[in-house]
GROMACS .gro file of N, CA and C in nm:
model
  414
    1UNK      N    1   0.083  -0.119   0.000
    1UNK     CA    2   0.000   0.000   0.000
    1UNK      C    3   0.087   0.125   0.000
    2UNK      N    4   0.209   0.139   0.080
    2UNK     CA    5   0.295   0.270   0.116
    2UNK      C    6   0.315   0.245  -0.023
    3UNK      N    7   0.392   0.136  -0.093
    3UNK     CA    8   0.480   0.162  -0.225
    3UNK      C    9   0.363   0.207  -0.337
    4UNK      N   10   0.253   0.179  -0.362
    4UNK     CA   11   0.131   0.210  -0.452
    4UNK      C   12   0.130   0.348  -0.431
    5UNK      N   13   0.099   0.478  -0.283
    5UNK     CA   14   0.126   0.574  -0.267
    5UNK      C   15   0.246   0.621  -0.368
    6UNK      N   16   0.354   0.617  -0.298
    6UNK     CA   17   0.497   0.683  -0.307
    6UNK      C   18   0.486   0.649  -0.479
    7UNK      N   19   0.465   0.587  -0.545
    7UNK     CA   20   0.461   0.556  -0.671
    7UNK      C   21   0.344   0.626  -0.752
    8UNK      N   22   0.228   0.681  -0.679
    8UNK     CA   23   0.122   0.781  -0.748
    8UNK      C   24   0.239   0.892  -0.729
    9UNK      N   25   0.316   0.909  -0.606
    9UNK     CA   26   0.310   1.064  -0.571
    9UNK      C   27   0.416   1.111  -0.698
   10UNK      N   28   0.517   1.009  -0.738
   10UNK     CA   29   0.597   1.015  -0.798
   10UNK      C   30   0.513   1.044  -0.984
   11UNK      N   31   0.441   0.975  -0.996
   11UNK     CA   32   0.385   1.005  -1.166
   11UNK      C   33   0.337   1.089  -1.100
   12UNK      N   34   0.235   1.173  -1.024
   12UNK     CA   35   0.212   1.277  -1.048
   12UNK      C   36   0.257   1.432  -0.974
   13UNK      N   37   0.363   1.447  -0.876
   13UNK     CA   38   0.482   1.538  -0.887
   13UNK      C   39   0.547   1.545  -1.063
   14UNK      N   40   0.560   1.448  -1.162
   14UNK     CA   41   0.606   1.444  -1.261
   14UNK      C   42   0.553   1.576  -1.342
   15UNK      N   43   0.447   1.576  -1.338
   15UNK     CA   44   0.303   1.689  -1.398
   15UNK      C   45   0.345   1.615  -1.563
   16UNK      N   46   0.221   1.743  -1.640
   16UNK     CA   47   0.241   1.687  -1.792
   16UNK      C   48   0.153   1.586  -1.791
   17UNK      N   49   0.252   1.498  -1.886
   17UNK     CA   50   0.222   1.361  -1.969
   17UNK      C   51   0.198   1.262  -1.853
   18UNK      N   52   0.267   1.256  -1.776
   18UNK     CA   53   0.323   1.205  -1.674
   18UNK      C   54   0.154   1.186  -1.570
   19UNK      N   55   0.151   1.292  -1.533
   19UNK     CA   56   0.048   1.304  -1.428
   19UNK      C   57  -0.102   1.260  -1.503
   20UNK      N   58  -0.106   1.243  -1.632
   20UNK     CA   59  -0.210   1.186  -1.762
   20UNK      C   60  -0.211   1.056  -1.721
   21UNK      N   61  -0.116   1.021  -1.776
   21UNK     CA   62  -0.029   0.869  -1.728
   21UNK      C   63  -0.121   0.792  -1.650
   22UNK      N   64  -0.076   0.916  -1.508
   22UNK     CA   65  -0.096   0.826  -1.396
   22UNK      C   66  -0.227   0.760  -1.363
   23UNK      N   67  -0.327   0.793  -1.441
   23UNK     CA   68  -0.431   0.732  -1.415
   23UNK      C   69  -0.455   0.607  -1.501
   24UNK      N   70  -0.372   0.593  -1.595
   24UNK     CA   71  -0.356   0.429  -1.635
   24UNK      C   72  -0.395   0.357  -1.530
   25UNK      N   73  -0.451   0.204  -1.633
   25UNK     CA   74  -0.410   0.059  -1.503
   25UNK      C   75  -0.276   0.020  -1.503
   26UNK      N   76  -0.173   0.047  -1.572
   26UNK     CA   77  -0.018  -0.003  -1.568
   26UNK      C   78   0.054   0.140  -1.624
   27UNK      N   79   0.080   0.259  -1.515
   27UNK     CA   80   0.142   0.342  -1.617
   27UNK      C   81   0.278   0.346  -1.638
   28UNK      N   82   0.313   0.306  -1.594
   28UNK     CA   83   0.493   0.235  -1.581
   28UNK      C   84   0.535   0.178  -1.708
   29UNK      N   85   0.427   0.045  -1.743
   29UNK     CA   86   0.443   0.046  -1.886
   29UNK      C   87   0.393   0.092  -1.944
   30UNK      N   88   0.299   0.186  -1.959
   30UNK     CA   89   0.309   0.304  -2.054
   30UNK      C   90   0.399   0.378  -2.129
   31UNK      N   91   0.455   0.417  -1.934
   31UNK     CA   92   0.550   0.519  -1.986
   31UNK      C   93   0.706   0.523  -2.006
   32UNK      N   94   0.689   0.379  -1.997
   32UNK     CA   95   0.823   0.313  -2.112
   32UNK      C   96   0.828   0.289  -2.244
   33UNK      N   97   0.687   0.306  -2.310
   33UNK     CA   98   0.633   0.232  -2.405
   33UNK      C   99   0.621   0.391  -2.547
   34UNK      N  100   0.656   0.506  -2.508
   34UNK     CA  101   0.606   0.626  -2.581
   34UNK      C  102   0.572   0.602  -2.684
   35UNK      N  103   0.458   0.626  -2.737
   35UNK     CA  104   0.462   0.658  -2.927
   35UNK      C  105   0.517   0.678  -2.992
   36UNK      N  106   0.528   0.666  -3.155
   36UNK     CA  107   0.625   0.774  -3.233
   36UNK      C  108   0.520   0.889  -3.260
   37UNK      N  109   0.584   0.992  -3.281
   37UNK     CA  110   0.558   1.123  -3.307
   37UNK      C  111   0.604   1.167  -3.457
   38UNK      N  112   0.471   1.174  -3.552
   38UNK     CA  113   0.481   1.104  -3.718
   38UNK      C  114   0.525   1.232  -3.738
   39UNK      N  115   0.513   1.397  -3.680
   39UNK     CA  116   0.569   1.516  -3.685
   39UNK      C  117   0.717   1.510  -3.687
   40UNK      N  118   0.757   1.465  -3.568
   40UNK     CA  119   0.897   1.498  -3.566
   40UNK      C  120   0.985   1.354  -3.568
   41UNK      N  121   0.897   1.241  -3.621
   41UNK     CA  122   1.028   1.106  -3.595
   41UNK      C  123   1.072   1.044  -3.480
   42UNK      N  124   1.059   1.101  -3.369
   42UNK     CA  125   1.057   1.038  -3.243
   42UNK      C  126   0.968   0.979  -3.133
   43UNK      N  127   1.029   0.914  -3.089
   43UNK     CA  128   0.926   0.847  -2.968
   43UNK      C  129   0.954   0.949  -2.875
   44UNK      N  130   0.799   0.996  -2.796
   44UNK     CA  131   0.821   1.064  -2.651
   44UNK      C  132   0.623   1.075  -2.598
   45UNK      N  133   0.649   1.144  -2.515
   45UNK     CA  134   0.492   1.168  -2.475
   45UNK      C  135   0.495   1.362  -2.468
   46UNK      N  136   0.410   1.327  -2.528
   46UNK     CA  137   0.313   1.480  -2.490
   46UNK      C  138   0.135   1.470  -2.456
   47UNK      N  139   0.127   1.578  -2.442
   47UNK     CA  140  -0.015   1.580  -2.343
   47UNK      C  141  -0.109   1.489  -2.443
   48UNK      N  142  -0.144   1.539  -2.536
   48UNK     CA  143  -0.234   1.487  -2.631
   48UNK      C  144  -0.202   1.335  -2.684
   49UNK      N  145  -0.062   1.326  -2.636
   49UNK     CA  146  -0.016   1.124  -2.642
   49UNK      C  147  -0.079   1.085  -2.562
   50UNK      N  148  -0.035   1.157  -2.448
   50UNK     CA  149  -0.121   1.086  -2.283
   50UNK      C  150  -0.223   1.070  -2.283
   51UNK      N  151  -0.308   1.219  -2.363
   51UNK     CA  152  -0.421   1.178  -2.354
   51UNK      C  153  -0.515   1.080  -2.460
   52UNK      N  154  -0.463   1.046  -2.571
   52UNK     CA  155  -0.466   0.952  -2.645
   52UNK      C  156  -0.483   0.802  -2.595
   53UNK      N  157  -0.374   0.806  -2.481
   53UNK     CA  158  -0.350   0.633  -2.465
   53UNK      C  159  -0.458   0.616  -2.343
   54UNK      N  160  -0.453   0.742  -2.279
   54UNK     CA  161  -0.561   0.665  -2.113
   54UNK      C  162  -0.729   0.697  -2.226
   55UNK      N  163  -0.772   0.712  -2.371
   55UNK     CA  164  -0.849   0.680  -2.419
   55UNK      C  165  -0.937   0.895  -2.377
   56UNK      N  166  -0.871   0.970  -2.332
   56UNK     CA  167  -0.942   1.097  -2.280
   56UNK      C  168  -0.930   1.206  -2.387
   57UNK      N  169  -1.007   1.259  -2.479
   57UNK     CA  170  -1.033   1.374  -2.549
   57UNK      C  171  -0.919   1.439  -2.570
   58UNK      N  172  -0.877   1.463  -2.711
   58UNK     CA  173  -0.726   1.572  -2.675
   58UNK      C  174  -0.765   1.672  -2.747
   59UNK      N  175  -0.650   1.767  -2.683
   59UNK     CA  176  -0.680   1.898  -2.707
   59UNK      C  177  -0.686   1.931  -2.863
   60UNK      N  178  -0.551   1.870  -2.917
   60UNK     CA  179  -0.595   1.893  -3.080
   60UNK      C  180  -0.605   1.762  -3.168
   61UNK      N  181  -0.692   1.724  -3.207
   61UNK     CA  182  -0.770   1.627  -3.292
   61UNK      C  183  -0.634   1.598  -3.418
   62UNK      N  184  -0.613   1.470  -3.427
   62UNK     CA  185  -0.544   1.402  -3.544
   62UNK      C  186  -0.567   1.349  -3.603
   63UNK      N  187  -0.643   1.254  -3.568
   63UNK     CA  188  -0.699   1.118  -3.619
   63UNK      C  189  -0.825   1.163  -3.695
   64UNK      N  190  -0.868   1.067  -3.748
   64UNK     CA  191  -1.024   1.083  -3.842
   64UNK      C  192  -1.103   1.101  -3.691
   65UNK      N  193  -1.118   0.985  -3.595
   65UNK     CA  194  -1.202   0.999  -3.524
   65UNK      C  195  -1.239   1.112  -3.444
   66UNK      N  196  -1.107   1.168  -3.405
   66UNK     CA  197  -1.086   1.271  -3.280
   66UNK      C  198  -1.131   1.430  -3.389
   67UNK      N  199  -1.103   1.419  -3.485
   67UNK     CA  200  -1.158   1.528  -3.606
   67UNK      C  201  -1.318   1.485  -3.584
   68UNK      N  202  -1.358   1.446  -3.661
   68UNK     CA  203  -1.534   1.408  -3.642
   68UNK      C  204  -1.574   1.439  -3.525
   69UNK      N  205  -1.469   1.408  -3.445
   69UNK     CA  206  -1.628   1.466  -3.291
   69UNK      C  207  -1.559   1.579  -3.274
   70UNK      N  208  -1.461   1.679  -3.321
   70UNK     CA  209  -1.484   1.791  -3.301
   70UNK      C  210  -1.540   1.858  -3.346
   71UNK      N  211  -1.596   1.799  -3.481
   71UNK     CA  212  -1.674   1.843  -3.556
   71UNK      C  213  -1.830   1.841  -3.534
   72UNK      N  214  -1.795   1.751  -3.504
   72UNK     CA  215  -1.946   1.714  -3.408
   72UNK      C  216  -1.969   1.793  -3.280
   73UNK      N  217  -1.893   1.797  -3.176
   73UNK     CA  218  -1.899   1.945  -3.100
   73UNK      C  219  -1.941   2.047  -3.099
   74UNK      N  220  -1.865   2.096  -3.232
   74UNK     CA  221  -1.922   2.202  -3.295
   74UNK      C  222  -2.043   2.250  -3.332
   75UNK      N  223  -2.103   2.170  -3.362
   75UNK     CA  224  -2.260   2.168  -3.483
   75UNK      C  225  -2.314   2.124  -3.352
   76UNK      N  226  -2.380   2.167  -3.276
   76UNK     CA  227  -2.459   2.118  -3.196
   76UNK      C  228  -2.583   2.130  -3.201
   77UNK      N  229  -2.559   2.261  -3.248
   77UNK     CA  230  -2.752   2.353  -3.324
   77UNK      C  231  -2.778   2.261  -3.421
   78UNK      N  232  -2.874   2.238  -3.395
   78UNK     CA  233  -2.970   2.130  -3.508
   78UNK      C  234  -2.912   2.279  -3.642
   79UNK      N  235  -3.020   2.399  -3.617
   79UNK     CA  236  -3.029   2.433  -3.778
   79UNK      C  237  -2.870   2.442  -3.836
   80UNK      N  238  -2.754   2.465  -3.756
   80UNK     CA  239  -2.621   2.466  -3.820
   80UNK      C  240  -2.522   2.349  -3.864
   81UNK      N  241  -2.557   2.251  -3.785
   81UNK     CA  242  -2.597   2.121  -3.834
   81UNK      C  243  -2.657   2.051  -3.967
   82UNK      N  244  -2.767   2.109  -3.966
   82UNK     CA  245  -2.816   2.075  -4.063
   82UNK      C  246  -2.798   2.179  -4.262
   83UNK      N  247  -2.745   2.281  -4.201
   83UNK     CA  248  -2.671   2.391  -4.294
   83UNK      C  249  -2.522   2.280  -4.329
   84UNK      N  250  -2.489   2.241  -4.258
   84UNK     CA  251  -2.329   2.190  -4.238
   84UNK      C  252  -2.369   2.097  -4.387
   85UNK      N  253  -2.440   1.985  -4.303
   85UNK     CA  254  -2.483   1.884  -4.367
   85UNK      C  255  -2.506   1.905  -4.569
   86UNK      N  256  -2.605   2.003  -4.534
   86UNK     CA  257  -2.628   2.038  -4.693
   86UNK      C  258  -2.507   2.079  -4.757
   87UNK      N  259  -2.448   2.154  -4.724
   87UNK     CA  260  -2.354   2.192  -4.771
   87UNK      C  261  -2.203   2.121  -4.795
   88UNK      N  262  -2.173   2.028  -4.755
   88UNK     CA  263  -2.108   1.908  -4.727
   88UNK      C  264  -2.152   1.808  -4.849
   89UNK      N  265  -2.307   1.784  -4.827
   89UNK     CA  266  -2.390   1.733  -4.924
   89UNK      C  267  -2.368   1.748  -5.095
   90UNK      N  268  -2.311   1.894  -5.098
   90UNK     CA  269  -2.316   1.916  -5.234
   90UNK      C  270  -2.207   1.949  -5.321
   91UNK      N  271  -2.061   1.858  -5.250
   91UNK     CA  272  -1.925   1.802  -5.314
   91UNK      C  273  -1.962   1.647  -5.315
   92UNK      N  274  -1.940   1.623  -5.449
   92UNK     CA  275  -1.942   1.538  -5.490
   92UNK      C  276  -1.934   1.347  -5.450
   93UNK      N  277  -1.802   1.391  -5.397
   93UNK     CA  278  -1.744   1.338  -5.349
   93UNK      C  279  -1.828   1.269  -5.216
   94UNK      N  280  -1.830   1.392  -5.108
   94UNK     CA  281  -1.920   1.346  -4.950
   94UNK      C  282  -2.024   1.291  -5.036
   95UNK      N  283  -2.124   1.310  -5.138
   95UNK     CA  284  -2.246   1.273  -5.108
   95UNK      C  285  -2.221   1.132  -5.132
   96UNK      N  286  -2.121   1.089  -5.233
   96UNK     CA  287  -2.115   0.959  -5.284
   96UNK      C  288  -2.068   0.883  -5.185
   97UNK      N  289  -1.999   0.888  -5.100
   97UNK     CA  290  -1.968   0.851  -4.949
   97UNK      C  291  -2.057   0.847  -4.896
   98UNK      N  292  -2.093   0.931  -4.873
   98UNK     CA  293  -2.287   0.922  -4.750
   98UNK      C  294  -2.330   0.823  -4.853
   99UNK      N  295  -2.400   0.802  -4.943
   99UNK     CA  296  -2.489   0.729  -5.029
   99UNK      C  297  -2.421   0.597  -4.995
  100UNK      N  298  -2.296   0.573  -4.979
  100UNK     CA  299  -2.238   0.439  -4.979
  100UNK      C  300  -2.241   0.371  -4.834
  101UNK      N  301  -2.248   0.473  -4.742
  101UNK     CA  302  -2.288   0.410  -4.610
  101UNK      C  303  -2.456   0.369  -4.624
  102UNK      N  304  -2.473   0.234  -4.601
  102UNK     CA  305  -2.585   0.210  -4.536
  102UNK      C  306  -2.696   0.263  -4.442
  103UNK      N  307  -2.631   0.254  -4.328
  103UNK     CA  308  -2.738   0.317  -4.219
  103UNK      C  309  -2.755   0.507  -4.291
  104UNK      N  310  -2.707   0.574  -4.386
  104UNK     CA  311  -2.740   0.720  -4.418
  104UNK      C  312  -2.775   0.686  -4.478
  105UNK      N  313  -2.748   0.584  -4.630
  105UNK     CA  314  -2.836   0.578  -4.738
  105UNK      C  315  -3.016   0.582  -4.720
  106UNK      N  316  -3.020   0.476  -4.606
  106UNK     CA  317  -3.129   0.422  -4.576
  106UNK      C  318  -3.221   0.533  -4.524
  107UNK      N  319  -3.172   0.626  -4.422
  107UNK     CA  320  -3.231   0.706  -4.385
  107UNK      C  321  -3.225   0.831  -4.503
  108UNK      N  322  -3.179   0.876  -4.601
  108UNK     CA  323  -3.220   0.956  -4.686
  108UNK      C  324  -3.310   0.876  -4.742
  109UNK      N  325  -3.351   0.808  -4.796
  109UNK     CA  326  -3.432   0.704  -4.871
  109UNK      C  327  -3.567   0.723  -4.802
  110UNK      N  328  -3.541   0.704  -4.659
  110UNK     CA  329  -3.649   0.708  -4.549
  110UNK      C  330  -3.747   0.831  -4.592
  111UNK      N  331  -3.668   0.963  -4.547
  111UNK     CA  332  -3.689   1.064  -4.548
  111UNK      C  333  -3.771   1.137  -4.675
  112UNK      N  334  -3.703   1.051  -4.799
  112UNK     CA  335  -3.750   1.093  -4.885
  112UNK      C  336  -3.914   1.061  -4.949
  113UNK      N  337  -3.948   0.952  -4.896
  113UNK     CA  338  -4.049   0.894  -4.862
  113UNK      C  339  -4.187   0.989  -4.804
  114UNK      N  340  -4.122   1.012  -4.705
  114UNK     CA  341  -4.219   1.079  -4.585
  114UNK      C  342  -4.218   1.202  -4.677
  115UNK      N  343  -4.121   1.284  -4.708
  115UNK     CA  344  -4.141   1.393  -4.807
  115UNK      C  345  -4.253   1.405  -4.897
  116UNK      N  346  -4.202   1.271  -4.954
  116UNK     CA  347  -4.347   1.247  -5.122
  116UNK      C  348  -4.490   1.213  -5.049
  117UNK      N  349  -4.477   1.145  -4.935
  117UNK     CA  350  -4.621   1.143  -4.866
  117UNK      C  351  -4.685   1.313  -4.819
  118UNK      N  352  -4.583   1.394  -4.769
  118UNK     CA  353  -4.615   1.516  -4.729
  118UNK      C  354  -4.640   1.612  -4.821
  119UNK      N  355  -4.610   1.575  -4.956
  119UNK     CA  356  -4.624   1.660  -5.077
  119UNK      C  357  -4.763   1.591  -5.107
  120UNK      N  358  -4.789   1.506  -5.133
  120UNK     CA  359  -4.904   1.425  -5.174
  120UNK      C  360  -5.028   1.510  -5.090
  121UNK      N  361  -5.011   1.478  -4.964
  121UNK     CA  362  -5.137   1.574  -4.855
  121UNK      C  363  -5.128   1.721  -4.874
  122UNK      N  364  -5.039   1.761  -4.895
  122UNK     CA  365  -5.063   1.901  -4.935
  122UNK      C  366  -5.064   1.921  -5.112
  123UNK      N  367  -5.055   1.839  -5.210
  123UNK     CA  368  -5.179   1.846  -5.320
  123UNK      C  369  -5.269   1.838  -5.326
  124UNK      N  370  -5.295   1.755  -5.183
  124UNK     CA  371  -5.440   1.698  -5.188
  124UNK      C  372  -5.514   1.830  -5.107
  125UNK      N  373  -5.480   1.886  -5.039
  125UNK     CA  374  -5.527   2.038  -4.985
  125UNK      C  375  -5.508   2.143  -5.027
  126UNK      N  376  -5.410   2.149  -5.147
  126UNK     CA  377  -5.438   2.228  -5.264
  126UNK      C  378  -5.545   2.235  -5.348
  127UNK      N  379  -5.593   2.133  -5.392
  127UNK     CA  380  -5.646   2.089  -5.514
  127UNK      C  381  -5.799   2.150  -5.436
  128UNK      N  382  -5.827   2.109  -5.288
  128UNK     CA  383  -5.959   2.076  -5.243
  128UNK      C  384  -5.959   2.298  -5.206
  129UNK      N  385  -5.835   2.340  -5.211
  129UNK     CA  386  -5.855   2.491  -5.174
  129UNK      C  387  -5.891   2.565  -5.324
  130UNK      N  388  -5.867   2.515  -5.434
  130UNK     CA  389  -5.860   2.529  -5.536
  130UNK      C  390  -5.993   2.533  -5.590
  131UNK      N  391  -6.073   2.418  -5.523
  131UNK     CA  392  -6.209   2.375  -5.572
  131UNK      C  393  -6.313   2.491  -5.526
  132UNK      N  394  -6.262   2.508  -5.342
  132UNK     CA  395  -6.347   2.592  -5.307
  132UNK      C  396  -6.347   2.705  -5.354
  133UNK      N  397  -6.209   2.740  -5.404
  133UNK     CA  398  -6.241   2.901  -5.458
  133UNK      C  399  -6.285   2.880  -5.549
  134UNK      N  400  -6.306   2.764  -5.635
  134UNK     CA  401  -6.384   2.805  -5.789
  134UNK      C  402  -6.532   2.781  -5.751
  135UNK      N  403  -6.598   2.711  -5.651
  135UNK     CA  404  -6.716   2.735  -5.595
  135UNK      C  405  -6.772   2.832  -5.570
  136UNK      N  406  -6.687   2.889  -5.492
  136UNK     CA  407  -6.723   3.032  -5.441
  136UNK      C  408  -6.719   3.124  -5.572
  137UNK      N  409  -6.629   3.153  -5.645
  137UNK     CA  410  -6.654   3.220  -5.738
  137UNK      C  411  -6.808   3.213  -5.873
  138UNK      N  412  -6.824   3.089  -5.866
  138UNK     CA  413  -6.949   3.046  -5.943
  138UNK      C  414  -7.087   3.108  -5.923
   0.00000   0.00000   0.00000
């Protein structure tokens, strides 16, 4: 138990990467273990390594994944969100990607559906507003 102490106090007096670390289940081998760093060619830790490996949000996004949810962060407003979306929508490229995922295909497909049903009821309450004014006019 004393050595488990004296061994927190030590990773985290370290501060930094270090004190990230310390909340590993093994940070010892961690922090023998550093990454390479595809910037500069070397193995070492920095904050956003640390925070990489104990699996915690880093400050600046690298990866596809850690990009997307900042992106996602961002857009939180449905309507800017949904501005994002369209606009995203209309390179070429994203849409043919979205279209190729499944679970989006499906739900544009969905959507588009419910659309042609919602156009349909409002022809159909066109047509019947249409009638009455030519009634009334008669």
């Amino acid at each position: 138990m004393r050595r488990a102490r004296k061994t927190e106090a030590l990773l985290i007096g370290a501060g930094g990467p270090h004190r990230i670390l310390a909340s590993a289940e093994k940070p010892f081998e961690m922090i023998g273990q550093p990454p390479l760093n595809e910037r500069t060619g070397r193995r070492g830790w920095d904050g956003d390594a640390a925070k990489r490996a104990v699996g915690w949000k880093t400050t600046t996004p690298v990866t596809v994944q850690e990009r997307v949810e900042a992106v996602a962060d961002l857009v939180v407003d449905e309507a800017v969100a949904c501005q994002a979306v369209v606009d995203l929508l209309k390179r070429r490229e994203m849409a043919f990607v979205a279209m190729r995922d499944t679970d989006a295909h499906y739900m544009v497909n969905e959507i588009q559906f419910e659309q042609s049903d919602e156009d349909d009821d409002l022809d159909g309450e066109h047509r019947e507003l249409l009638a009455a004014e030519a009634d009334n006019s008669s």
